[in-house]
mmCIF file of C-alpha atoms in Angstrom:
data_model
loop_
_atom_site.group_PDB
_atom_site.id
_atom_site.type_symbol
_atom_site.label_atom_id
_atom_site.label_comp_id
_atom_site.label_asym_id
_atom_site.label_seq_id
_atom_site.Cartn_x
_atom_site.Cartn_y
_atom_site.Cartn_z
ATOM 1 C CA MET A 734 19.783 20.339 21.589
ATOM 2 C CA LYS A 735 17.756 16.863 21.622
ATOM 3 C CA ILE A 736 19.392 16.318 25.236
ATOM 4 C CA GLN A 737 18.416 20.040 26.216
ATOM 5 C CA ARG A 738 14.406 19.574 24.823
ATOM 6 C CA ARG A 739 14.164 16.160 26.868
ATOM 7 C CA LEU A 740 15.043 17.810 30.243
ATOM 8 C CA LEU A 741 13.651 20.327 29.070
ATOM 9 C CA SER A 742 10.173 18.675 29.562
ATOM 10 C CA LEU A 743 11.785 16.780 31.940
ATOM 11 C CA PHE A 744 12.067 19.417 34.791
ATOM 12 C CA THR A 745 8.958 20.848 33.904
ATOM 13 C CA SER A 746 7.209 17.768 35.477
ATOM 14 C CA LYS A 747 6.030 18.231 38.758
ATOM 15 C CA ASN A 748 6.587 14.746 39.721
ATOM 16 C CA VAL A 749 10.059 15.582 38.447
ATOM 17 C CA LEU A 750 10.441 19.060 40.436
ATOM 18 C CA ASN A 751 9.425 16.774 43.783
ATOM 19 C CA LEU A 752 12.969 17.253 46.355
ATOM 20 C CA SER A 753 11.671 13.977 47.239
ATOM 21 C CA ASN A 754 13.089 12.470 44.075
ATOM 22 C CA LYS A 755 16.485 13.277 44.516
ATOM 23 C CA LEU A 756 16.317 14.935 40.693
ATOM 24 C CA ASN A 757 20.713 15.689 40.718
ATOM 25 C CA LYS A 758 20.724 11.451 40.432
ATOM 26 C CA LYS A 759 18.439 10.901 37.726
ATOM 27 C CA CYS A 760 19.298 13.287 35.871
ATOM 28 C CA MET A 761 23.042 12.024 36.313
ATOM 29 C CA GLY A 762 21.435 8.736 35.269
ATOM 30 C CA ILE A 763 20.414 10.494 32.272
ATOM 31 C CA PHE A 764 23.861 11.414 30.309
ATOM 32 C CA SER A 765 25.015 7.745 31.804
ATOM 33 C CA ASN A 766 24.715 4.735 28.649
ATOM 34 C CA GLN A 767 21.945 3.421 31.934
ATOM 35 C CA ALA A 768 18.556 3.688 30.684
ATOM 36 C CA VAL A 769 16.421 5.642 34.257
ATOM 37 C CA PHE A 770 12.657 5.780 34.652
ATOM 38 C CA TYR A 771 10.412 7.240 36.360
ATOM 39 C CA THR A 772 7.228 4.149 37.857
ATOM 40 C CA THR A 773 5.328 6.808 39.869
ATOM 41 C CA ASP A 774 1.271 8.178 39.153
ATOM 42 C CA ASN A 775 1.802 11.097 36.865
ATOM 43 C CA THR A 776 -2.134 10.987 37.435
ATOM 44 C CA ALA A 777 -1.771 12.077 40.893
ATOM 45 C CA SER A 778 0.317 15.214 40.474
ATOM 46 C CA GLY A 779 -1.635 17.170 37.611
ATOM 47 C CA SER A 780 -0.278 15.764 34.931
ATOM 48 C CA PRO A 781 -1.269 12.434 32.998
ATOM 49 C CA ARG A 782 0.951 10.184 30.255
ATOM 50 C CA HIS A 783 0.014 10.475 26.906
ATOM 51 C CA ILE A 784 0.882 7.106 26.699
ATOM 52 C CA VAL A 785 0.320 4.174 29.031
ATOM 53 C CA LEU A 786 1.849 0.391 29.177
ATOM 54 C CA THR A 787 -0.495 -1.596 29.753
ATOM 55 C CA GLU A 788 -0.116 -5.436 31.495
ATOM 56 C CA GLU A 789 -1.658 -6.917 28.234
ATOM 57 C CA VAL A 790 1.111 -5.551 26.722
ATOM 58 C CA LEU A 791 3.520 -6.893 28.720
ATOM 59 C CA ASN A 792 2.407 -10.411 29.124
ATOM 60 C CA ALA A 793 1.962 -10.192 24.851
ATOM 61 C CA LEU A 794 5.943 -8.407 25.054
ATOM 62 C CA GLY A 795 7.382 -10.854 27.547
ATOM 63 C CA ARG A 796 8.300 -9.655 31.279
ATOM 64 C CA ASP A 797 12.608 -9.684 30.491
ATOM 65 C CA GLU A 798 14.662 -7.503 32.018
ATOM 66 C CA ALA A 799 15.465 -6.427 28.334
ATOM 67 C CA THR A 800 11.898 -6.777 27.111
ATOM 68 C CA ILE A 801 10.555 -4.441 29.606
ATOM 69 C CA LYS A 802 13.292 -1.550 29.665
ATOM 70 C CA ALA A 803 13.002 -0.962 26.249
ATOM 71 C CA LEU A 804 9.550 -0.738 26.252
ATOM 72 C CA LYS A 805 10.009 2.286 29.308
ATOM 73 C CA VAL A 806 11.963 3.822 26.693
ATOM 74 C CA ILE A 807 9.517 4.063 24.262
ATOM 75 C CA GLU A 808 6.667 4.737 27.096
ATOM 76 C CA PHE A 809 9.214 7.892 28.121
ATOM 77 C CA ASP A 810 10.201 8.900 24.846
ATOM 78 C CA CYS A 811 6.396 8.707 23.260
ATOM 79 C CA ASN A 812 5.024 11.108 26.416
ATOM 80 C CA VAL A 813 8.293 13.687 26.193
ATOM 81 C CA LEU A 814 7.330 14.259 22.587
ATOM 82 C CA TYR A 815 3.521 14.590 23.617
ATOM 83 C CA GLU A 816 4.823 17.689 25.369
ATOM 84 C CA GLU A 817 7.303 18.989 23.073
ATOM 85 C CA GLY A 818 3.618 19.394 20.384
ATOM 86 C CA GLU A 819 4.680 16.046 18.420
ATOM 87 C CA GLN A 820 2.353 14.888 16.706
ATOM 88 C CA ILE A 821 1.593 11.621 18.303
ATOM 89 C CA PRO A 822 -1.481 8.989 18.419
ATOM 90 C CA THR A 823 -3.525 8.344 21.614
ATOM 91 C CA LYS A 824 -3.051 4.940 22.094
ATOM 92 C CA LEU A 825 -0.743 1.880 20.411
ATOM 93 C CA ASN A 826 -1.878 -1.357 19.923
ATOM 94 C CA LEU A 827 0.402 -4.428 20.319
ATOM 95 C CA GLU A 828 1.624 -4.850 16.900
ATOM 96 C CA ASN A 829 3.053 -0.999 17.378
ATOM 97 C CA TRP A 830 4.177 -1.918 20.223
ATOM 98 C CA LYS A 831 5.960 -4.913 18.250
ATOM 99 C CA GLU A 832 7.339 -1.730 15.164
ATOM 100 C CA LEU A 833 8.351 0.825 17.796
ATOM 101 C CA LEU A 834 10.556 -2.088 19.501
ATOM 102 C CA GLU A 835 12.501 -2.353 16.494
ATOM 103 C CA GLN A 836 13.382 0.602 15.928
ATOM 104 C CA GLY A 837 15.767 3.464 16.673
ATOM 105 C CA TYR A 838 14.530 6.801 17.973
ATOM 106 C CA MET A 839 14.103 8.850 14.783
ATOM 107 C CA LYS A 840 12.487 6.437 12.742
ATOM 108 C CA ARG A 841 10.422 5.839 15.588
ATOM 109 C CA LYS A 842 9.562 9.389 16.286
ATOM 110 C CA LYS A 843 8.460 9.307 12.406
ATOM 111 C CA TYR A 844 6.473 6.564 12.816
ATOM 112 C CA LEU A 845 5.067 7.907 15.518
ATOM 113 C CA ARG A 846 3.990 10.609 13.611
ATOM 114 C CA TYR A 847 2.599 8.825 11.253
ATOM 115 C CA LEU A 848 0.469 6.545 13.243
ATOM 116 C CA ALA A 849 -1.130 10.160 14.488
ATOM 117 C CA VAL A 850 -1.732 11.297 11.115
ATOM 118 C CA LYS A 851 -3.512 8.245 10.059
ATOM 119 C CA GLU A 852 -5.441 7.652 13.230
ATOM 120 C CA PHE A 853 -6.311 11.950 12.514
ATOM 121 C CA LYS A 854 -7.961 10.569 9.200
ATOM 122 C CA HIS A 855 -9.409 7.992 11.268
ATOM 123 C CA GLU A 856 -11.698 10.169 12.651
ATOM 124 C CA SER A 857 -12.135 13.461 10.573
ATOM 125 C CA GLY A 858 -14.042 10.254 8.217
ATOM 126 C CA LYS A 859 -16.093 9.389 10.491
ATOM 127 C CA GLU A 860 -16.642 12.633 11.770
ATOM 128 C CA LYS A 861 -17.642 13.011 8.348
ATOM 129 C CA LYS A 862 -19.509 10.382 6.973
ATOM 130 C CA LYS A 863 -21.671 10.403 10.768
ATOM 131 C CA ARG A 864 -22.332 14.643 9.434
ATOM 132 C CA LEU A 865 -23.081 13.229 5.743
ATOM 133 C CA GLY A 866 -25.447 10.731 6.827
ATOM 134 C CA GLU A 867 -27.915 12.894 9.512
ATOM 135 C CA LYS A 868 -27.978 15.139 6.644
ATOM 136 C CA LYS A 869 -29.280 12.871 4.629
ATOM 137 C CA ARG A 870 -31.896 11.734 7.014
ATOM 138 C CA ALA A 871 -32.972 15.663 7.358
ATOM 139 C CA LYS A 872 -32.852 16.493 3.135
ATOM 140 C CA ASN A 873 -35.471 12.507 2.866
ATOM 141 C CA ILE A 874 -37.372 13.366 5.753
ATOM 142 C CA GLU A 875 -38.129 16.928 4.265
ATOM 143 C CA ASN A 876 -38.923 15.540 0.890
ATOM 144 C CA ARG A 877 -41.078 13.186 2.976
ATOM 145 C CA GLU A 878 -42.882 15.886 4.657
ATOM 146 C CA LYS A 879 -43.487 17.997 1.186
ATOM 147 C CA PHE A 880 -44.556 15.450 -0.440
ATOM 148 C CA VAL A 881 -47.258 14.834 2.066
ATOM 149 C CA ALA A 882 -48.079 18.672 2.313
ATOM 150 C CA GLN A 883 -48.901 18.448 -1.506
ATOM 151 C CA ASN A 884 -50.509 15.953 -2.468
ATOM 152 C CA PRO A 885 -53.146 15.506 0.797
ATOM 153 C CA SER A 886 -55.002 11.983 -1.061
ATOM 154 C CA GLY A 887 -51.900 10.054 -0.210
ATOM 155 C CA ILE A 888 -51.525 8.949 -4.031
ATOM 156 C CA ALA A 889 -48.289 7.049 -4.272
ATOM 157 C CA ASN A 890 -45.624 8.379 -5.516
ATOM 158 C CA TYR A 891 -42.629 6.800 -7.446
ATOM 159 C CA GLY A 892 -38.610 8.042 -7.530
ATOM 160 C CA PHE A 893 -35.342 8.566 -5.299
ATOM 161 C CA SER A 894 -36.167 8.218 -1.720
ATOM 162 C CA PHE A 895 -39.978 7.207 -2.570
ATOM 163 C CA ASN A 896 -41.725 4.181 -3.644
ATOM 164 C CA THR A 897 -40.132 2.252 -6.353
ATOM 165 C CA ILE A 898 -40.892 -1.756 -7.848
ATOM 166 C CA PHE A 899 -37.353 -2.472 -7.857
ATOM 167 C CA LEU A 900 -35.612 -4.194 -5.081
ATOM 168 C CA LYS A 901 -32.437 -3.198 -3.533
ATOM 169 C CA ILE A 902 -29.654 -4.774 -4.655
ATOM 170 C CA LEU A 903 -26.794 -5.179 -1.011
ATOM 171 C CA ASP A 904 -23.403 -5.177 -1.411
ATOM 172 C CA SER A 905 -23.724 -8.321 -0.449
ATOM 173 C CA THR A 906 -25.335 -9.954 -3.592
ATOM 174 C CA MET A 907 -22.469 -7.477 -6.173
ATOM 175 C CA HIS A 908 -19.838 -9.276 -4.124
ATOM 176 C CA LYS A 909 -21.046 -12.476 -4.750
ATOM 177 C CA TRP A 910 -22.185 -11.910 -8.622
ATOM 178 C CA TYR A 911 -18.142 -10.584 -8.979
ATOM 179 C CA HIS A 912 -16.745 -13.312 -7.051
ATOM 180 C CA SER A 913 -18.944 -15.588 -9.605
ATOM 181 C CA LYS A 914 -16.833 -14.425 -12.639
ATOM 182 C CA VAL A 915 -13.933 -14.828 -11.540
ATOM 183 C CA VAL A 916 -15.019 -18.533 -10.362
ATOM 184 C CA GLN A 917 -16.176 -18.796 -13.761
ATOM 185 C CA GLU A 918 -12.688 -17.152 -15.593
ATOM 186 C CA MET A 919 -10.450 -20.358 -13.474
ATOM 187 C CA MET A 920 -12.123 -22.921 -15.502
ATOM 188 C CA PHE A 921 -10.836 -21.783 -18.863
ATOM 189 C CA SER A 922 -8.227 -19.350 -18.299
ATOM 190 C CA ASN A 923 -4.845 -19.336 -16.903
ATOM 191 C CA PRO A 924 -3.847 -17.327 -14.568
ATOM 192 C CA ILE A 925 -1.701 -14.132 -13.485
ATOM 193 C CA VAL A 926 0.251 -15.091 -11.249
ATOM 194 C CA PHE A 927 2.630 -12.978 -8.707
ATOM 195 C CA ASP A 928 5.754 -13.873 -7.362
ATOM 196 C CA MET A 929 5.752 -13.657 -3.747
ATOM 197 C CA SER A 930 9.574 -14.784 -2.629
ATOM 198 C CA TYR A 931 11.171 -10.890 -2.210
ATOM 199 C CA ASP A 932 9.998 -10.201 1.073
ATOM 200 C CA GLN A 933 14.022 -10.668 2.180
ATOM 201 C CA TYR A 934 14.793 -7.583 -0.174
ATOM 202 C CA MET A 935 11.950 -5.178 0.930
ATOM 203 C CA GLN A 936 11.422 -3.609 4.038
ATOM 204 C CA LYS A 937 8.832 -3.658 5.995
ATOM 205 C CA SER A 938 6.874 -0.271 4.741
ATOM 206 C CA GLU A 939 7.272 -1.167 1.146
ATOM 207 C CA ILE A 940 5.688 -5.295 2.594
ATOM 208 C CA MET A 941 2.679 -3.482 3.778
ATOM 209 C CA ASN A 942 3.091 -0.879 0.140
ATOM 210 C CA LEU A 943 2.764 -4.365 -1.755
ATOM 211 C CA ALA A 944 0.071 -5.571 0.352
ATOM 212 C CA GLU A 945 -2.307 -2.481 -0.280
ATOM 213 C CA GLN A 946 -1.363 -3.189 -4.196
ATOM 214 C CA MET A 947 -2.761 -6.633 -4.005
ATOM 215 C CA ALA A 948 -5.360 -5.440 -2.351
ATOM 216 C CA GLU A 949 -6.470 -2.967 -5.149
ATOM 217 C CA MET A 950 -5.567 -5.233 -7.766
ATOM 218 C CA TRP A 951 -8.111 -7.668 -7.029
ATOM 219 C CA THR A 952 -11.102 -5.342 -6.383
ATOM 220 C CA LEU A 953 -9.662 -3.482 -9.823
ATOM 221 C CA ASN A 954 -9.312 -7.590 -11.189
ATOM 222 C CA ARG A 955 -12.681 -8.936 -10.203
ATOM 223 C CA SER A 956 -14.472 -5.865 -10.852
ATOM 224 C CA HIS A 957 -13.123 -6.209 -14.792
ATOM 225 C CA VAL A 958 -15.171 -6.771 -18.001
ATOM 226 C CA TRP A 959 -13.465 -9.486 -18.223
ATOM 227 C CA PRO A 960 -11.224 -10.375 -14.828
ATOM 228 C CA SER A 961 -8.370 -13.247 -14.318
ATOM 229 C CA PRO A 962 -7.466 -15.863 -12.743
ATOM 230 C CA VAL A 963 -4.966 -14.907 -10.172
ATOM 231 C CA THR A 964 -1.982 -16.893 -7.572
ATOM 232 C CA PHE A 965 -0.052 -15.865 -5.425
ATOM 233 C CA CYS A 966 3.030 -18.316 -5.409
ATOM 234 C CA ASN A 967 5.786 -18.868 -3.091
ATOM 235 C CA VAL A 968 3.938 -16.818 -0.263
ATOM 236 C CA SER A 969 4.978 -18.408 3.548
ATOM 237 C CA PRO A 970 1.998 -18.260 5.856
ATOM 238 C CA ASP A 971 4.382 -16.492 8.534
ATOM 239 C CA SER A 972 5.611 -13.907 6.185
ATOM 240 C CA GLU A 973 5.045 -10.473 6.623
ATOM 241 C CA PHE A 974 3.338 -10.362 3.571
ATOM 242 C CA SER A 975 0.873 -12.804 4.623
ATOM 243 C CA LYS A 976 0.438 -10.726 7.974
ATOM 244 C CA PHE A 977 -0.062 -8.034 6.299
ATOM 245 C CA LEU A 978 -2.701 -8.599 3.713
ATOM 246 C CA LEU A 979 -5.117 -10.664 5.765
ATOM 247 C CA LYS A 980 -5.032 -7.005 7.137
ATOM 248 C CA THR A 981 -6.471 -5.289 3.761
ATOM 249 C CA ASN A 982 -8.157 -8.535 3.016
ATOM 250 C CA PRO A 983 -10.000 -10.872 6.288
ATOM 251 C CA ARG A 984 -11.582 -13.174 3.782
ATOM 252 C CA ILE A 985 -9.080 -14.200 1.528
ATOM 253 C CA ASN A 986 -8.039 -17.328 3.481
ATOM 254 C CA ASP A 987 -11.980 -18.279 2.955
ATOM 255 C CA LEU A 988 -12.253 -21.554 1.275
ATOM 256 C CA ASP A 989 -14.669 -19.776 -1.277
ATOM 257 C CA TYR A 990 -12.588 -17.182 -1.583
ATOM 258 C CA PRO A 991 -11.146 -17.425 -5.326
ATOM 259 C CA VAL A 992 -7.545 -16.123 -5.037
ATOM 260 C CA GLU A 993 -5.227 -19.620 -5.082
ATOM 261 C CA ILE A 994 -2.397 -19.221 -2.511
ATOM 262 C CA SER A 995 0.094 -21.213 -2.074
ATOM 263 C CA SER A 996 3.724 -21.998 -0.395
ATOM 264 C CA LYS A 997 4.291 -23.767 -3.669
ATOM 265 C CA HIS A 998 6.696 -22.455 -6.706
ATOM 266 C CA TYR A 999 5.550 -21.791 -9.833
ATOM 267 C CA LEU A 1000 6.875 -24.073 -11.851
ATOM 268 C CA ASP A 1001 5.785 -27.080 -9.477
ATOM 269 C CA LEU A 1002 2.072 -25.714 -10.870
ATOM 270 C CA TYR A 1003 2.835 -25.131 -14.787
ATOM 271 C CA PRO A 1004 4.990 -25.997 -17.130
ATOM 272 C CA LYS A 1005 7.924 -25.091 -17.578
ATOM 273 C CA ASN A 1006 7.559 -23.790 -21.596
ATOM 274 C CA GLN A 1007 4.346 -21.860 -20.661
ATOM 275 C CA VAL A 1008 6.096 -19.469 -17.781
ATOM 276 C CA VAL A 1009 6.611 -16.140 -19.126
ATOM 277 C CA TYR A 1010 8.413 -13.772 -16.019
ATOM 278 C CA LEU A 1011 7.134 -9.555 -16.644
ATOM 279 C CA THR A 1012 10.179 -7.460 -15.695
ATOM 280 C CA PRO A 1013 11.096 -4.280 -17.196
ATOM 281 C CA ASP A 1014 15.068 -5.217 -17.233
ATOM 282 C CA SER A 1015 14.062 -7.717 -20.323
ATOM 283 C CA ARG A 1016 15.675 -7.647 -23.370
ATOM 284 C CA GLN A 1017 11.567 -8.964 -25.212
ATOM 285 C CA GLU A 1018 8.928 -6.503 -25.856
ATOM 286 C CA LEU A 1019 5.890 -8.148 -25.161
ATOM 287 C CA GLN A 1020 4.187 -8.265 -28.795
ATOM 288 C CA TYR A 1021 0.408 -9.612 -27.117
ATOM 289 C CA PHE A 1022 -1.249 -11.007 -24.918
ATOM 290 C CA ASN A 1023 -1.064 -15.186 -25.395
ATOM 291 C CA HIS A 1024 -3.558 -17.080 -23.282
ATOM 292 C CA ASP A 1025 -1.744 -20.297 -23.784
ATOM 293 C CA ASP A 1026 1.524 -18.379 -21.645
ATOM 294 C CA VAL A 1027 1.437 -18.307 -17.494
ATOM 295 C CA TYR A 1028 2.313 -14.508 -17.225
ATOM 296 C CA ILE A 1029 4.811 -13.608 -13.763
ATOM 297 C CA VAL A 1030 4.553 -11.389 -11.878
ATOM 298 C CA GLY A 1031 7.498 -10.332 -9.065
ATOM 299 C CA GLY A 1032 5.947 -9.022 -6.437
ATOM 300 C CA ILE A 1033 8.062 -6.655 -5.445
ATOM 301 C CA VAL A 1034 7.675 -2.688 -4.383
ATOM 302 C CA ASP A 1035 11.581 -1.440 -5.753
ATOM 303 C CA LYS A 1036 11.624 1.779 -4.252
ATOM 304 C CA THR A 1037 15.312 1.696 -2.432
ATOM 305 C CA ILE A 1038 16.487 -1.682 -4.437
ATOM 306 C CA GLN A 1039 18.114 -0.945 -8.104
ATOM 307 C CA GLU A 1040 19.064 -4.952 -8.685
ATOM 308 C CA PRO A 1041 16.998 -6.610 -11.457
ATOM 309 C CA LEU A 1042 16.511 -9.223 -9.100
ATOM 310 C CA SER A 1043 13.486 -10.841 -11.351
ATOM 311 C CA TYR A 1044 14.906 -10.242 -13.950
ATOM 312 C CA ALA A 1045 17.848 -12.230 -12.198
ATOM 313 C CA LYS A 1046 15.771 -14.860 -10.786
ATOM 314 C CA ALA A 1047 14.232 -15.514 -14.440
ATOM 315 C CA LYS A 1048 17.192 -16.141 -16.408
ATOM 316 C CA LYS A 1049 18.691 -18.253 -13.400
ATOM 317 C CA GLU A 1050 15.450 -20.554 -14.006
ATOM 318 C CA GLY A 1051 15.741 -20.918 -17.754
ATOM 319 C CA LEU A 1052 12.584 -18.874 -18.349
ATOM 320 C CA ARG A 1053 11.151 -16.909 -20.807
ATOM 321 C CA THR A 1054 10.907 -13.554 -19.712
ATOM 322 C CA ALA A 1055 8.807 -10.352 -21.664
ATOM 323 C CA ARG A 1056 8.820 -6.390 -20.558
ATOM 324 C CA PHE A 1057 5.955 -4.415 -22.082
ATOM 325 C CA PRO A 1058 6.326 -1.850 -25.171
ATOM 326 C CA LEU A 1059 6.742 1.291 -22.786
ATOM 327 C CA GLU A 1060 9.048 3.427 -25.221
ATOM 328 C CA LYS A 1061 7.429 2.586 -28.321
ATOM 329 C CA TYR A 1062 3.743 3.725 -27.972
ATOM 330 C CA LEU A 1063 4.400 5.993 -25.132
ATOM 331 C CA PRO A 1064 6.615 9.222 -24.749
ATOM 332 C CA TRP A 1065 8.436 8.134 -21.556
ATOM 333 C CA GLY A 1066 10.105 10.060 -19.230
ATOM 334 C CA SER A 1067 13.036 9.740 -18.176
ATOM 335 C CA GLY A 1068 12.342 7.673 -14.432
ATOM 336 C CA SER A 1069 11.614 4.046 -13.571
ATOM 337 C CA LYS A 1070 9.976 1.476 -16.088
ATOM 338 C CA ALA A 1071 8.470 0.158 -12.926
ATOM 339 C CA LEU A 1072 5.262 0.288 -12.729
ATOM 340 C CA ALA A 1073 2.599 -0.664 -9.429
ATOM 341 C CA LEU A 1074 1.599 -4.144 -9.616
ATOM 342 C CA ASN A 1075 -2.350 -3.044 -10.016
ATOM 343 C CA HIS A 1076 -1.205 -1.058 -13.325
ATOM 344 C CA ILE A 1077 0.218 -4.256 -14.539
ATOM 345 C CA MET A 1078 -2.633 -5.868 -13.806
ATOM 346 C CA SER A 1079 -4.775 -2.926 -15.245
ATOM 347 C CA ILE A 1080 -2.526 -3.054 -18.357
ATOM 348 C CA LEU A 1081 -3.119 -7.174 -18.942
ATOM 349 C CA LEU A 1082 -6.743 -6.681 -18.701
ATOM 350 C CA GLU A 1083 -6.993 -4.599 -21.219
ATOM 351 C CA LEU A 1084 -4.599 -5.895 -23.806
ATOM 352 C CA LYS A 1085 -7.151 -9.250 -22.866
ATOM 353 C CA TYR A 1086 -9.738 -8.029 -23.285
ATOM 354 C CA HIS A 1087 -9.458 -5.014 -26.316
ATOM 355 C CA LYS A 1088 -5.608 -6.168 -27.949
ATOM 356 C CA ASP A 1089 -4.650 -2.678 -28.059
ATOM 357 C CA TRP A 1090 -1.793 -1.509 -26.512
ATOM 358 C CA THR A 1091 -2.466 2.122 -27.013
ATOM 359 C CA LYS A 1092 -5.406 1.492 -25.143
ATOM 360 C CA ALA A 1093 -3.954 -0.825 -22.159
ATOM 361 C CA PHE A 1094 -1.674 2.073 -21.730
ATOM 362 C CA GLU A 1095 -4.173 4.584 -20.833
ATOM 363 C CA ILE A 1096 -4.070 3.391 -17.388
ATOM 364 C CA ILE A 1097 -0.230 4.419 -16.709
ATOM 365 C CA PRO A 1098 -0.119 7.971 -14.268
ATOM 366 C CA ARG A 1099 0.781 11.329 -16.510
ATOM 367 C CA ARG A 1100 3.446 11.595 -14.496
ATOM 368 C CA LYS A 1101 5.465 9.398 -15.484
ATOM 369 C CA LEU A 1102 6.096 10.935 -19.369
ATOM 370 C CA LYS A 1103 7.018 13.132 -20.983
ATOM 371 C CA ASN A 1104 5.099 16.721 -20.648
ATOM 372 C CA GLN A 1105 5.063 18.601 -24.163
ATOM 373 C CA GLU A 1106 7.902 20.624 -23.947
ATOM 374 C CA GLU A 1107 10.251 17.547 -23.305
ATOM 375 C CA ILE A 1108 8.128 15.642 -26.161
ATOM 376 C CA GLU A 1109 8.922 19.249 -27.881
ATOM 377 C CA ASP A 1110 12.755 18.826 -27.243
ATOM 378 C CA TYR A 1111 12.678 15.563 -28.377
ATOM 379 C CA MET A 1112 11.650 15.805 -31.345
ATOM 380 C CA ARG A 1113 13.911 19.016 -32.342
ATOM 381 C CA ARG A 1114 17.038 16.536 -31.237
ATOM 382 C CA GLU A 1115 15.811 13.197 -33.367
ATOM 383 C CA GLU A 1116 14.890 15.976 -36.551
ATOM 384 C CA ALA A 1117 18.663 17.566 -36.225
ATOM 385 C CA ARG A 1118 19.802 14.018 -36.063
ATOM 386 C CA ASN A 1119 17.796 13.095 -38.931
ATOM 387 C CA ARG A 1120 19.476 15.337 -41.271
ATOM 388 C CA MET A 1121 23.340 15.153 -40.064
ATOM 389 C CA LEU A 1122 22.625 11.309 -41.061
ATOM 390 C CA LYS A 1123 21.645 12.519 -43.950
ATOM 391 C CA LYS A 1124 24.444 14.774 -44.662
ATOM 392 C CA GLN A 1125 26.590 12.462 -44.555
ATOM 393 C CA LYS A 1126 24.588 9.584 -46.430
ATOM 394 C CA ASN A 1127 25.121 12.361 -49.406
ATOM 395 C CA LYS A 1128 29.053 13.128 -48.442
ATOM 396 C CA SER A 1129 29.831 9.600 -48.431
ATOM 397 C CA TYR A 1130 27.791 9.210 -51.602
ATOM 398 C CA PHE A 1131 29.564 11.547 -53.696
ATOM 399 C CA ARG A 1132 33.387 10.539 -52.280
ATOM 400 C CA LYS A 1133 32.830 7.487 -54.619
#
């Protein structure tokens, strides 16, 4: 079915229907193991290509025969999918071409759909922002004109969109103030450490998700009443995580940015007796936030990983481990107890500030907890179990 659809879009092209192109020979090439490419310009025949392989991409990715063939296959697939009505972005950057080179046909199709949706959201967001800005400016002009018409004497009016005695606080000023709070804590508090040594266990999409969680974690941390210093350990400068992290936060490598990024192991930076590795597979529950301890969080997005990697690593290194007492304070559902890294950071910050697990766990999404019916069913089963245990205890007492 896929071959028929690709042939249909191939046959409908004016370039292919031209008899001088030796259609039979090209069709035979499609069914063979060799790739066939169309090097004529479709623009002249009235059928422009949607995605065009540029000289810039060829120079950047290499001009060896295998790479050129693979890139031309990608270009051909993109244009065929576009003719079939699939979601395809209007342009591809160099990183997109690199990603497509490493994928098969189905993954490539899924990735192109993702890029198209992302591009559409970006463009629609820009248009929406532009419309809102124009609407706001028009409303401000209308308010000023109305005020001038109602106050011909020209007396100053204090209020929104008018005169004010307060200075405008710029975003850059707020960023500096947030960062100053973290810098102050760096002088007196132990950091929350993220172990970033799990790249080899994750797919590229999971590493990208990890970088996004780290960006959100940092935003939550610096805006908290009592922020905490943050350290990234075992970070390779050439790793995929470093590239994605730099995309989400371009200033993170600046000298004045209050985040420590190190390629060293955490045991080379902190005493072993102070290190506590937080992992959901630990048998020991964390009782309270100890300011003398250095808490390590495994930097991993385990959507497809079922193995207790962080727990195994901590036990191998002879470290203390701990887990959050989720079942003790929450009606936890049947899902995994692994939390997003930004949620873990929020829980630690709230626990440090409020010293209350109930308050700290308010950040956990409701979807991870049992609903009311599951809670009632659980309570009924517990009551039945307690009655059964009581009967067995009474029987054993009378037998004596």
